[in-house]
Short mmCIF file of C-alpha atoms in Angstrom, two decimals:
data_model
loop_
_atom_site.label_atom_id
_atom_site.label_comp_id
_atom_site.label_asym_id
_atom_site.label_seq_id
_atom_site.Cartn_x
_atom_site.Cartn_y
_atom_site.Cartn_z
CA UNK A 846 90.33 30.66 50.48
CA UNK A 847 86.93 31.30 52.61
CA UNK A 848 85.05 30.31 49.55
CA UNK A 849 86.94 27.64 48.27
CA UNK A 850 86.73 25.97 51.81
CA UNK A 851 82.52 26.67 52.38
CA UNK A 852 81.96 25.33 48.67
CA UNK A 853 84.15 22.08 49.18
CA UNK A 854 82.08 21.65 52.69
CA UNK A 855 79.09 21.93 50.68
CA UNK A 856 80.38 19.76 48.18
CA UNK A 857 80.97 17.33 51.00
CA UNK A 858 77.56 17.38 52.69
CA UNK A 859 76.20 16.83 49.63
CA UNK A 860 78.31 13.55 48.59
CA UNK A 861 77.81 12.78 52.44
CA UNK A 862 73.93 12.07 51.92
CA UNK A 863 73.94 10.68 48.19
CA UNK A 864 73.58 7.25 47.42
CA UNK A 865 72.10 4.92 44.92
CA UNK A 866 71.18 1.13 44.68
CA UNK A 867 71.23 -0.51 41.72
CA UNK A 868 67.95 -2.76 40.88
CA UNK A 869 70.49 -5.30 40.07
CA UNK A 870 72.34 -5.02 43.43
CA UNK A 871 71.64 -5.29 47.26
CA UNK A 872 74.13 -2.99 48.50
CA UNK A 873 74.25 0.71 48.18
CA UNK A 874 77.16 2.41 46.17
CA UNK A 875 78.22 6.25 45.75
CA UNK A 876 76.32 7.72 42.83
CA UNK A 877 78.25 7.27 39.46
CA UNK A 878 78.82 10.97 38.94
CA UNK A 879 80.85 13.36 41.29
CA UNK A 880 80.70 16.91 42.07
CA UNK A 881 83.84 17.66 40.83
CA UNK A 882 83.94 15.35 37.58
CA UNK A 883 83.09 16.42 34.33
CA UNK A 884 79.62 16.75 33.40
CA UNK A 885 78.22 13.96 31.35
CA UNK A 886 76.16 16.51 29.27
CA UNK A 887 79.22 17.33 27.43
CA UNK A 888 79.65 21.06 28.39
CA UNK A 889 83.26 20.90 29.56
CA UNK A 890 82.33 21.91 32.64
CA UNK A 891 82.91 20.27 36.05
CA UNK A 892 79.07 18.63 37.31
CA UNK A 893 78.91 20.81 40.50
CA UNK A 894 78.68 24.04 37.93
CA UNK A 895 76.74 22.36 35.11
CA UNK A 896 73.89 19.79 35.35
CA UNK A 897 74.57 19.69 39.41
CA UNK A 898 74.91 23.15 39.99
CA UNK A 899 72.74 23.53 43.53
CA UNK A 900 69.19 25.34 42.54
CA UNK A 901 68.32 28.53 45.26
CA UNK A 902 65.56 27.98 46.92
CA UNK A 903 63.15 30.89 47.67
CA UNK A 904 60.21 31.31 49.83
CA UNK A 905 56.93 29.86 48.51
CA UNK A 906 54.06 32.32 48.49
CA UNK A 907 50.43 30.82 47.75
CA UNK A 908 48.20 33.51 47.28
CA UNK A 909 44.17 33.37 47.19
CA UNK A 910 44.09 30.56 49.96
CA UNK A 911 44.76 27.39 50.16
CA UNK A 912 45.70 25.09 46.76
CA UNK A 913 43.55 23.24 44.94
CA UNK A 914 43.78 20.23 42.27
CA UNK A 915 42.00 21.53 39.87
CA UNK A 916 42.03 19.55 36.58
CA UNK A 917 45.22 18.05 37.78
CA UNK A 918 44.61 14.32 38.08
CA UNK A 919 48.04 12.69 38.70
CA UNK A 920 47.47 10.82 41.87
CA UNK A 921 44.47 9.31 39.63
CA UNK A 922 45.93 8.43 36.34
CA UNK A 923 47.67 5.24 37.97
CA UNK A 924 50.77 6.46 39.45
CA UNK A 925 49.60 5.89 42.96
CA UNK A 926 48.43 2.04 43.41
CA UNK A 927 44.99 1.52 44.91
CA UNK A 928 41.92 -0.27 44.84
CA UNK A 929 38.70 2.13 44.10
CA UNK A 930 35.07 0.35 44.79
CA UNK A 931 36.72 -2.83 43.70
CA UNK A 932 38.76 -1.40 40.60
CA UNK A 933 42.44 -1.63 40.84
CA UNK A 934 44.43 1.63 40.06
CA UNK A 935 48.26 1.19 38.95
CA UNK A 936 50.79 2.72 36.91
CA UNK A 937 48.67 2.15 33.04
CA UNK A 938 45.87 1.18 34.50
CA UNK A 939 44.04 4.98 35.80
CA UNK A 940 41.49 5.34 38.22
CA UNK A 941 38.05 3.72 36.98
CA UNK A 942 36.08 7.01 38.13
CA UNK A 943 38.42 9.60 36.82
CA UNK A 944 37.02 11.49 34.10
CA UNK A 945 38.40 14.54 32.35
CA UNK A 946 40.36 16.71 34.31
CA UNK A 947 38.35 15.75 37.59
CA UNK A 948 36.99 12.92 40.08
CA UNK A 949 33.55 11.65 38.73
CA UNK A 950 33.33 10.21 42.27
CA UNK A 951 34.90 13.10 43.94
CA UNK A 952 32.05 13.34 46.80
CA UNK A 953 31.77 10.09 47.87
CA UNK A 954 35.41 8.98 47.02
CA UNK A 955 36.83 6.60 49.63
CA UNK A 956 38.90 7.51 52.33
CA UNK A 957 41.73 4.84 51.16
CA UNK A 958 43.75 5.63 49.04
CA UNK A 959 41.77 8.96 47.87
CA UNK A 960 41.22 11.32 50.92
CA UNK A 961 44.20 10.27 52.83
CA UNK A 962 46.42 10.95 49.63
CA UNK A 963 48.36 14.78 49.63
CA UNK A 964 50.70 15.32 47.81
CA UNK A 965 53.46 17.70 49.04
CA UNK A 966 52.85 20.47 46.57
CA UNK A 967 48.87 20.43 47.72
CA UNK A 968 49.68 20.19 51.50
CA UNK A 969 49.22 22.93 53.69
CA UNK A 970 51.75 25.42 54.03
CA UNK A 971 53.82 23.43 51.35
CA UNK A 972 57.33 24.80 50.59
CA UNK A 973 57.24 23.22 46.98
CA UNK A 974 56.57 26.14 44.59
CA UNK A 975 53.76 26.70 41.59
CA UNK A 976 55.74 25.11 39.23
CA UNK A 977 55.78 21.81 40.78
CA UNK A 978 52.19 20.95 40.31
CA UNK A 979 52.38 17.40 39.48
CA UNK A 980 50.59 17.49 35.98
CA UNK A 981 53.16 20.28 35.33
CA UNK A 982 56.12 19.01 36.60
CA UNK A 983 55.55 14.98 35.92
CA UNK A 984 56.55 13.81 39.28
CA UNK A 985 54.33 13.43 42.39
CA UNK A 986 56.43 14.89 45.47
CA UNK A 987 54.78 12.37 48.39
CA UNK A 988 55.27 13.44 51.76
CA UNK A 989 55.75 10.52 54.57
CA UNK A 990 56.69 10.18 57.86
CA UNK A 991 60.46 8.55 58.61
CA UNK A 992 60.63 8.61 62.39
CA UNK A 993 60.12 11.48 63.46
CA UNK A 994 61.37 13.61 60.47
CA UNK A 995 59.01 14.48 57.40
CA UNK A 996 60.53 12.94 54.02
CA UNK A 997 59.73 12.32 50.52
CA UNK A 998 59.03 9.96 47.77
CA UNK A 999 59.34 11.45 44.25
CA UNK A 1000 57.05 9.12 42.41
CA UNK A 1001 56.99 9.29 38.25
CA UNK A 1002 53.92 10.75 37.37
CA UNK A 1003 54.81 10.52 33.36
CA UNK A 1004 58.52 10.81 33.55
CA UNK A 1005 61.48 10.27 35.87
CA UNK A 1006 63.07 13.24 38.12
CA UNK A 1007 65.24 15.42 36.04
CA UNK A 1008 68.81 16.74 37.38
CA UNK A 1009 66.94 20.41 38.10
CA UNK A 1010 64.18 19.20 40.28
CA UNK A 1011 67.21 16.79 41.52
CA UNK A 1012 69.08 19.90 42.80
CA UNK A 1013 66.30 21.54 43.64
CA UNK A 1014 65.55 18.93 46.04
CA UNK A 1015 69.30 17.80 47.18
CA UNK A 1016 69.39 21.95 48.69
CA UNK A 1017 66.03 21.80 49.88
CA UNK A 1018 67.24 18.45 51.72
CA UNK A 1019 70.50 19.85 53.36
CA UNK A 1020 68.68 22.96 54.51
CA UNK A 1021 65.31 21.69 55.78
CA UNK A 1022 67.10 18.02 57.38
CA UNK A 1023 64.32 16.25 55.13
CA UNK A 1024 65.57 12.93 53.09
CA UNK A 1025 63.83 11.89 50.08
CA UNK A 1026 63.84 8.50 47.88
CA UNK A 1027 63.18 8.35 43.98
CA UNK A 1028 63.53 5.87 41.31
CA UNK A 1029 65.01 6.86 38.11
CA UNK A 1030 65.71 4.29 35.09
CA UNK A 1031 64.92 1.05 37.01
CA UNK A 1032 67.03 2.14 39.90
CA UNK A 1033 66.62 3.38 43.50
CA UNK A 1034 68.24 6.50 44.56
CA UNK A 1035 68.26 7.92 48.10
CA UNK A 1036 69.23 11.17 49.54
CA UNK A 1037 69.75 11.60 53.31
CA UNK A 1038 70.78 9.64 56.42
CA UNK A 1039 72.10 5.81 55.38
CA UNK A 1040 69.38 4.78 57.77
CA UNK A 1041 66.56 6.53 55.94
CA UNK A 1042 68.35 4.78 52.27
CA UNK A 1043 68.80 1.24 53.92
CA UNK A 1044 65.15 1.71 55.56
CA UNK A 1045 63.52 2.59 52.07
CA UNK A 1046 65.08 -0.03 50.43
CA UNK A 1047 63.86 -2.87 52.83
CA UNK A 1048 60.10 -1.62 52.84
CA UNK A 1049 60.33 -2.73 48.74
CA UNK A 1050 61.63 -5.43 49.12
CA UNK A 1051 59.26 -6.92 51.65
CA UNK A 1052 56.16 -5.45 49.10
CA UNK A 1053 55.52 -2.60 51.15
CA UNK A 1054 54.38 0.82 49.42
CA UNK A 1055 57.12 3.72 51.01
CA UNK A 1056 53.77 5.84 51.26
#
């Protein structure tokens, strides 16, 4: 009974904080899928122990100091809007001055949007692991500030967020009181306070960037 009680709580905090907004709507609605309905993979299985099933999180360890890009040039290839010595950067339009694997400008690149831009898994003392390197994973993890809490923006960086790096992120949420905000097929998904969601949502539609 002790189990079945701390896994429907869980099950609750989780549906508590899980919204979406449809790009074709202006209010937010539960998500389409529950924990406890079937899994729309197919599997037979109910979603909380299938495609939803929470990931563990474990301690992140970077060795050999602190992490570097390297050839990774996601923020560059047009994910992340900017304007670079006059050449617009946007999503299939890259950077102007990236080259292969690296910055040709790197030096003297400008301090908006270039140097101020981290992305969570580069930050220091980042608790994303290895694995989420965004030319790895496809998805730039943004960190931002939402009052006084730290949050994040999952931006596509070649594909949408998949349901593991979903979960993933839905424990890390609950456990480290850190909302995040992601688009996925055309349409805006939030995870965390209502405030945070409704927030989020009116920074687009005014034309603001969330980061």
């Amino acid at each position: 009974m002790g189990d079945a009680r701390k896994h429907r709580k869980e099950d609750d905090e989780i549906d508590r904080h899980r919204w979406v907004k449809s790009s074709a709507c202006a209010r937010l609605l539960p998500m389409p899928v529950g924990r406890n309905d079937p899994c729309p993979c197919g599997s037979g299985k109910k979603y909380k122990r299938c495609c939803g099933a929470v990931v563990p999180i474990n301690p992140v360890s970077v060795t050999g100091g602190a992490r570097q890009c390297g050839t990774c040039t996601a923020c560059c290839d047009g994910w992340v809007k900017g304007t670079i010595f006059g050449h617009e950067m946007k999503p299939g339009q890259p950077c102007h001055f990236r080259g292969e694997g690296c910055c040709s400008i790197y030096e003297r690149r400008p301090v908006d949007p270039c140097r101020n831009f981290v992305c969570g898994w580069l930050q220091e003392e980042s608790p994303f692991p290895e694995e989420f390197k965004p030319d790895r994973l496809g998805v730039l993890i943004i960190p931002v500030r939402w009052r006084t809490k730290t949050a994040y923006i999952l931006r596509s960086a070649g594909r949408d967020p998949d349901e593991p790096l979903l979960a993933w992120m839905r424990e890390f949420s609950l456990k480290s009181d850190r909302p995040f905000f992601y688009e996925s097929s055309g349409e805006r998904f939030g995870f965390g306070p209502r405030e945070f969601q409704i927030e989020m949502l009116a920074r687009l539609e005014r034309g603001e960037r969330l980061w």
